[in-house]
Coordinates of C-alpha atoms and ligand atoms in Angstrom, one line a residue:
M894 CA 48.5 103.8 92.3
K895 CA 50.5 104.0 95.5
E896 CA 54.2 103.4 94.8
T897 CA 56.1 101.5 97.3
A898 CA 59.0 100.2 95.2
T899 CA 62.1 102.4 94.9
F900 CA 64.7 102.4 92.2
L901 CA 67.0 100.8 94.8
S902 CA 64.6 98.0 95.7
L903 CA 64.3 97.3 92.0
A904 CA 68.0 97.3 91.4
N905 CA 70.2 94.3 90.8
P906 CA 71.7 92.8 93.9
G907 CA 75.0 94.3 94.8
V908 CA 74.5 97.7 93.1
D909 CA 74.0 99.4 96.5
Q910 CA 77.2 97.7 97.7
L911 CA 79.3 99.6 95.2
P912 CA 81.5 102.3 96.6
V913 CA 80.6 105.7 95.2
Y914 CA 83.5 107.1 93.2
E915 CA 84.0 110.7 94.2
P916 CA 85.5 112.6 91.3
G917 CA 87.8 115.4 92.2
K918 CA 86.4 118.9 91.6
P919 CA 87.6 120.7 88.4
V920 CA 90.6 122.8 89.3
S921 CA 88.7 126.0 88.5
E922 CA 86.0 125.2 91.0
A923 CA 88.4 124.1 93.7
A924 CA 90.3 127.4 93.2
R925 CA 87.1 129.4 93.4
E926 CA 86.1 127.7 96.7
L927 CA 89.5 128.3 98.2
G928 CA 89.6 132.0 97.2
F929 CA 92.4 131.7 94.7
A930 CA 92.3 134.1 91.8
S931 CA 92.1 131.3 89.2
G932 CA 92.8 127.6 88.6
D933 CA 96.1 128.5 87.0
V934 CA 97.7 129.3 90.4
M935 CA 96.9 125.8 91.6
V936 CA 99.1 122.8 90.9
K937 CA 97.2 119.6 90.1
L938 CA 99.2 116.5 91.1
A939 CA 96.3 114.2 91.7
S940 CA 95.8 111.9 88.7
N941 CA 99.3 110.8 87.4
E942 CA 98.9 112.7 84.2
N943 CA 101.9 113.4 82.0
A944 CA 103.8 116.5 83.2
L945 CA 104.7 117.4 79.6
G946 CA 101.2 117.1 78.1
P947 CA 100.5 115.2 74.8
S948 CA 103.0 114.7 72.0
P949 CA 102.9 117.7 69.6
L950 CA 102.4 115.1 66.8
A951 CA 99.3 113.9 68.5
E952 CA 98.0 117.4 68.8
E953 CA 98.4 117.9 65.1
A954 CA 96.7 114.6 64.3
M955 CA 93.7 115.6 66.5
I956 CA 93.3 118.9 64.6
A957 CA 93.5 117.1 61.3
A958 CA 91.0 114.5 62.4
A959 CA 88.5 117.1 63.6
K960 CA 86.9 117.5 60.2
D961 CA 86.0 113.8 60.0
M962 CA 84.2 113.7 63.3
H963 CA 80.8 113.2 61.6
R964 CA 82.0 109.6 60.8
Y965 CA 81.8 106.7 63.2
P966 CA 85.2 105.4 64.2
D967 CA 86.8 102.3 62.8
G968 CA 85.4 99.7 65.2
G969 CA 88.4 97.4 64.6
A970 CA 91.0 100.2 64.9
F971 CA 92.7 98.6 61.9
H972 CA 95.5 101.1 61.3
L973 CA 96.4 101.7 64.9
R974 CA 96.3 98.0 65.7
H975 CA 98.7 97.2 62.9
A976 CA 101.0 100.0 63.8
L977 CA 101.1 99.0 67.4
A978 CA 101.6 95.3 66.5
E979 CA 104.6 96.2 64.4
K980 CA 106.1 98.5 67.1
L981 CA 105.7 95.8 69.8
G982 CA 106.7 92.8 67.6
I983 CA 103.4 91.0 68.1
E984 CA 100.5 89.9 65.8
P985 CA 97.6 92.4 65.2
D986 CA 95.1 89.7 66.3
T987 CA 96.6 89.9 69.8
I988 CA 95.4 93.5 70.4
V989 CA 92.1 95.0 71.4
F990 CA 91.6 98.6 72.3
G991 CA 89.4 100.1 75.0
N992 CA 88.0 103.4 76.1
G993 CA 90.9 103.7 78.4
S994 CA 92.5 100.6 79.9
N995 CA 89.9 101.0 82.6
E996 CA 87.3 99.8 80.1
L997 CA 89.4 96.7 79.4
I998 CA 89.5 95.9 83.2
E999 CA 85.8 95.9 83.0
L1000 CA 85.6 93.8 79.8
V1001 CA 88.1 91.3 81.3
G1002 CA 85.8 91.1 84.3
Q1003 CA 82.7 90.6 82.1
V1004 CA 84.4 87.7 80.3
W1005 CA 85.9 85.8 83.3
L1006 CA 84.1 86.9 86.5
A1007 CA 80.6 86.2 87.8
P1008 CA 79.0 85.1 91.0
G1009 CA 80.7 81.9 92.1
R1010 CA 83.9 82.8 90.5
G1011 CA 86.8 84.4 92.3
M1012 CA 89.4 87.0 91.7
V1013 CA 92.7 87.4 93.6
I1014 CA 94.2 90.9 94.1
S1015 CA 96.4 92.7 96.6
D1016 CA 95.1 94.8 99.5
S1017 CA 96.5 98.1 98.0
A1018 CA 96.1 97.2 94.4
F1019 CA 94.6 99.7 91.9
I1020 CA 91.0 100.1 93.1
V1021 CA 89.2 99.5 89.8
Y1022 CA 89.8 95.7 90.0
R1023 CA 87.8 95.6 93.3
L1024 CA 85.1 97.8 91.9
V1025 CA 84.6 95.6 88.8
G1026 CA 84.7 92.4 91.0
V1027 CA 82.0 93.7 93.3
K1028 CA 79.9 94.9 90.5
L1029 CA 80.0 91.4 88.8
G1030 CA 79.3 89.6 92.1
A1031 CA 82.6 87.8 92.0
K1032 CA 84.3 86.5 95.1
I1033 CA 87.2 88.9 95.9
V1034 CA 90.2 87.4 97.7
S1035 CA 92.6 90.2 98.7
V1036 CA 96.0 89.4 100.0
P1037 CA 98.4 91.6 102.0
M1038 CA 101.3 93.2 100.2
K1039 CA 104.9 92.9 101.4
R1040 CA 106.4 96.3 102.1
L1041 CA 103.7 97.9 99.9
T1042 CA 104.8 95.6 97.0
H1043 CA 102.7 92.8 95.4
D1044 CA 103.6 89.5 97.1
P1045 CA 103.4 86.9 94.2
D1046 CA 103.8 83.9 96.7
A1047 CA 100.8 85.2 98.8
M1048 CA 98.8 85.6 95.6
L1049 CA 99.6 82.1 94.4
A1050 CA 98.7 80.7 97.9
A1051 CA 95.3 82.4 97.7
V1052 CA 94.4 80.7 94.4
E1053 CA 91.4 78.3 94.9
P1054 CA 89.7 76.0 92.5
D1055 CA 87.1 78.7 91.8
T1056 CA 89.7 81.4 91.1
A1057 CA 89.2 82.7 87.6
L1058 CA 91.4 85.8 87.5
I1059 CA 94.3 87.6 89.0
F1060 CA 94.8 91.3 88.5
F1061 CA 98.4 92.4 89.0
A1062 CA 99.4 96.0 88.4
N1063 CA 103.1 96.4 87.7
P1064 CA 104.2 98.9 88.7
N1065 CA 101.2 99.2 91.0
N1066 CA 99.1 102.4 91.6
P1067 CA 99.0 103.9 94.2
T1068 CA 102.2 102.3 95.7
G1069 CA 104.5 102.9 92.8
T1070 CA 106.3 99.6 93.5
M1071 CA 107.1 96.9 91.0
V1072 CA 107.9 93.1 90.9
D1073 CA 110.9 92.3 88.6
G1074 CA 110.7 90.1 85.6
E1075 CA 112.6 87.1 87.1
T1076 CA 110.2 87.0 90.1
L1077 CA 107.3 87.1 87.6
D1078 CA 108.8 84.3 85.6
R1079 CA 108.8 82.1 88.7
F1080 CA 105.3 83.2 89.5
M1081 CA 104.2 82.3 85.9
D1082 CA 105.9 78.9 86.3
R1083 CA 103.7 78.0 89.2
I1084 CA 100.4 79.6 88.1
P1085 CA 97.7 76.9 87.7
D1086 CA 96.2 76.4 84.2
H1087 CA 92.6 77.5 85.3
V1088 CA 93.7 81.0 86.2
V1089 CA 93.9 84.0 83.8
V1090 CA 96.5 86.5 84.9
C1091 CA 96.0 90.1 83.9
F1092 CA 99.1 92.3 84.2
D1093 CA 98.3 96.0 84.2
E1094 CA 101.3 97.8 82.8
A1095 CA 99.9 101.4 82.7
Y1096 CA 103.3 102.8 83.6
I1097 CA 105.6 100.4 81.8
E1098 CA 106.9 103.0 79.2
L1099 CA 108.2 105.1 82.1
L1100 CA 110.6 102.4 83.1
D1101 CA 114.1 102.2 81.5
P1102 CA 113.6 99.8 78.6
T1103 CA 116.1 97.4 80.2
A1104 CA 114.1 97.3 83.4
Q1105 CA 110.7 96.5 81.8
P1106 CA 109.6 92.9 82.6
D1107 CA 108.8 91.0 79.4
M1108 CA 105.2 89.8 79.9
L1109 CA 104.5 89.8 76.1
K1110 CA 106.5 86.6 75.8
Y1111 CA 103.7 84.8 77.6
V1112 CA 101.2 86.2 75.1
R1113 CA 103.3 84.9 72.3
Q1114 CA 103.5 81.5 74.0
G1115 CA 99.7 81.5 74.2
R1116 CA 99.7 81.4 78.0
K1117 CA 96.6 82.6 79.9
V1118 CA 98.0 86.1 80.2
I1119 CA 96.5 89.5 79.4
V1120 CA 98.6 92.6 79.4
L1121 CA 96.9 96.0 79.7
R1122 CA 98.5 99.2 78.6
T1123 CA 97.4 102.8 78.1
F1124 CA 98.0 106.0 76.2
S1125 CA 97.0 107.9 79.4
K1126 CA 100.3 108.1 81.1
A1127 CA 103.6 108.1 79.2
Y1128 CA 101.8 109.2 76.0
G1129 CA 99.9 112.0 77.7
L1130 CA 96.5 111.3 76.2
A1131 CA 94.4 110.6 79.4
G1132 CA 91.6 112.9 78.2
L1133 CA 91.0 110.9 75.1
R1134 CA 90.4 107.6 76.9
I1135 CA 92.4 105.0 74.9
G1136 CA 94.2 101.9 76.2
Y1137 CA 94.6 98.3 75.0
A1138 CA 94.9 94.7 75.9
I1139 CA 97.5 92.3 74.5
A1140 CA 96.5 88.7 74.8
P1141 CA 96.4 85.4 72.8
P1142 CA 93.9 85.6 69.9
D1143 CA 91.3 83.4 71.6
A1144 CA 91.2 85.8 74.6
V1145 CA 91.1 88.8 72.3
A1146 CA 88.1 87.3 70.4
L1147 CA 86.2 87.0 73.7
L1148 CA 87.0 90.6 74.7
N1149 CA 85.8 91.7 71.2
R1150 CA 82.5 89.9 71.9
V1151 CA 81.7 91.9 75.0
R1152 CA 82.9 95.3 73.9
Q1153 CA 80.7 97.9 72.2
P1154 CA 81.6 98.1 68.5
F1155 CA 82.6 101.8 68.6
N1156 CA 84.1 101.9 72.1
V1157 CA 87.2 103.8 71.0
N1158 CA 86.6 107.2 69.4
A1159 CA 88.1 108.3 66.1
M1160 CA 90.0 111.3 67.6
A1161 CA 91.7 109.0 70.1
Q1162 CA 92.7 106.5 67.4
A1163 CA 94.2 109.3 65.3
A1164 CA 96.1 110.8 68.2
A1165 CA 97.4 107.4 69.4
M1166 CA 98.6 106.6 66.0
A1167 CA 100.7 109.8 65.9
A1168 CA 101.8 109.4 69.5
L1169 CA 103.2 106.0 68.8
K1170 CA 105.6 107.5 66.3
D1171 CA 106.9 110.1 68.8
D1172 CA 109.4 108.1 70.7
A1173 CA 111.2 111.3 71.5
H1174 CA 108.2 112.5 73.5
V1175 CA 108.1 109.3 75.5
N1176 CA 111.9 109.5 76.1
R1177 CA 111.6 113.1 77.2
T1178 CA 108.7 112.2 79.5
R1179 CA 110.7 109.4 81.1
A1180 CA 113.7 111.7 81.7
V1181 CA 111.6 114.4 83.2
I1182 CA 109.9 111.9 85.5
R1183 CA 113.1 110.3 86.6
A1184 CA 114.7 113.7 87.3
G1185 CA 111.6 114.8 89.1
A1186 CA 111.6 111.6 91.2
D1187 CA 115.2 112.2 92.2
F1188 CA 114.5 115.8 93.1
L1189 CA 111.4 114.9 95.2
M1190 CA 113.3 112.2 97.1
R1191 CA 116.2 114.5 97.9
E1192 CA 113.9 117.3 99.0
L1193 CA 111.6 115.1 101.0
D1194 CA 114.7 113.8 102.8
N1195 CA 115.7 117.4 103.4
I1196 CA 112.3 118.4 105.0
G1197 CA 112.2 115.1 106.9
V1198 CA 109.2 113.6 105.3
P1199 CA 109.4 109.8 104.5
F1200 CA 108.2 108.4 101.1
V1201 CA 108.0 105.2 99.2
P1202 CA 110.5 105.2 96.3
S1203 CA 108.5 104.8 93.1
L1204 CA 109.1 103.6 89.5
A1205 CA 106.1 105.4 88.1
N1206 CA 105.2 109.1 87.7
F1207 CA 103.7 109.4 91.2
M1208 CA 104.9 108.7 94.8
L1209 CA 103.4 107.8 98.1
V1210 CA 104.5 110.3 100.8
E1211 CA 104.1 109.3 104.4
V1212 CA 102.5 112.4 106.1
G1213 CA 100.9 110.8 109.2
D1214 CA 97.3 112.0 108.7
G1215 CA 96.8 111.7 104.9
R1216 CA 93.3 113.3 104.9
R1217 CA 94.4 116.3 107.0
V1218 CA 97.5 116.9 105.0
F1219 CA 95.6 116.6 101.7
E1220 CA 93.3 119.3 102.8
A1221 CA 96.1 121.5 104.1
L1222 CA 97.9 121.2 100.8
M1223 CA 94.8 122.3 99.0
R1224 CA 94.8 125.5 100.9
Q1225 CA 98.4 125.9 99.7
G1226 CA 97.2 125.5 96.1
V1227 CA 98.5 122.0 95.7
I1228 CA 96.1 119.1 94.8
A1229 CA 97.3 115.7 95.9
R1230 CA 95.4 112.5 96.3
P1231 CA 94.3 111.0 99.6
V1232 CA 94.7 107.2 99.6
G1233 CA 93.0 106.2 102.9
G1234 CA 89.6 104.5 102.6
C1235 CA 89.6 101.9 99.9
Y1236 CA 93.4 101.7 99.7
G1237 CA 93.9 101.5 103.5
L1238 CA 96.9 103.9 103.3
D1239 CA 95.6 106.5 105.8
R1240 CA 99.1 107.6 106.7
Y1241 CA 100.0 108.6 103.1
I1242 CA 99.1 110.9 100.3
R1243 CA 99.9 110.2 96.6
V1244 CA 101.5 112.9 94.6
T1245 CA 102.0 112.9 90.8
I1246 CA 105.5 113.8 89.7
G1247 CA 105.1 117.1 87.7
T1248 CA 107.3 119.6 86.0
Q1249 CA 110.3 121.0 88.0
E1250 CA 108.2 124.1 88.9
E1251 CA 105.3 122.0 90.1
N1252 CA 107.6 119.7 92.1
M1253 CA 109.1 122.8 93.8
R1254 CA 105.6 124.1 94.6
L1255 CA 104.8 120.7 96.1
I1256 CA 107.9 120.6 98.3
A1257 CA 107.4 124.2 99.6
A1258 CA 103.7 123.5 100.4
L1259 CA 104.6 120.2 102.2
N1260 CA 107.3 121.9 104.2
T1261 CA 104.8 124.6 105.3
V1262 CA 102.1 122.0 106.2
M1263 CA 104.4 119.5 107.9
N1264 CA 107.0 121.8 109.5
G1265 CA 105.5 125.3 109.5
G1266 CA 108.0 126.1 106.7
G1267 CA 111.1 125.8 108.8
A1268 CA 112.7 122.3 108.5
V1269 CA 114.9 122.6 105.4
K1270 CA 118.3 121.0 106.2
G1271 CA 119.8 122.5 103.1
Ligands
PLP1806 C1 96.2 105.2 85.3 C2 96.1 103.8 85.4 C3 95.4 103.1 84.3 C4 95.0 103.8 83.1 O1 93.7 103.9 83.0 P1 93.1 104.5 81.6 O2 91.7 104.1 81.7 O3 93.9 103.9 80.5 O4 93.3 106.0 81.6 C5 95.3 101.7 84.4 N1 95.8 101.0 85.5 C6 96.4 101.7 86.4 C7 97.0 100.8 87.5 C8 96.6 103.0 86.4 O5 97.2 103.6 87.4

């Protein structure tokens, strides 16, 4: 038989429209290609990982859990869910875990998005919202940001009768900017009843507790709000893939219907349980990131490179030609993240705030690339 169909011609509509995610190379491979002796001499500041690594308590819990890895995980994450509920002062039936909060973005999409239904996001919002919207055939309404910050008024104005969902990362990645709690309260006062608002708070624990907007109160009130959080950033467990959604029980019930029963692995549940008890590690992380941000802002001023002040563990740096500077930094042994393309931030690169040593390497490399090494004002 002569075959004329292709996998593509047989694929669901829209699949070929999906942008291809280009994963970064493993550091060891990048180092080899660039002629560095080993990956250890490179500094990876590309993925907003925790500069301090995981909590030592989580490491111990993982080692202890290893001997039980022949068992399937607890599909309801009973112990972790109850511990987290107690910590956050919410009910256990308002929590559902995911294989990273990225899985929850997808599950939220599966419940509330479809062809003929719309989603409102910001132009430089976290890219995964757009990917999920495209994949599900939803109408994507993207509104401009104001000074690289979500513009709640513009988002409200973009809501239409067919709008099902708003994704709102706060602080946002890759911009590092945040909308304060009072502004969000006014936003929530005006949000129409037919719209589900999903606040993505991946970086919330890195904010001073007094500066964290309280979106959980809307969950307690039963409003149409979903809050996403993760163990990937402040808790330093990105490799395990565990995040969670907090939402009124009827929303959680729907998310539980679309998720796979064993979506969160047992090692991740054990580590997250231990990490939750290690407030000291989160506090240390917050302090290191704030000190690192201060250092970077001071040094970027010194070498004459503009930046966007950030509340998270990364920062946009305005380098002119982001792609070129990203590549030049690689040759200096520093891996940053280009944010042109989907994010439309061609003039910037995004750098993760690392340890003091990593931050110093970054500044030295940037000074070399931008100024030939000579612009330090002192
Ligand atoms: C890093 C990040 C996440 C976390 O994703 P995980 O899947 O939990 O690792 C979610 N949202 C935003 C905006 C992020 O930057």
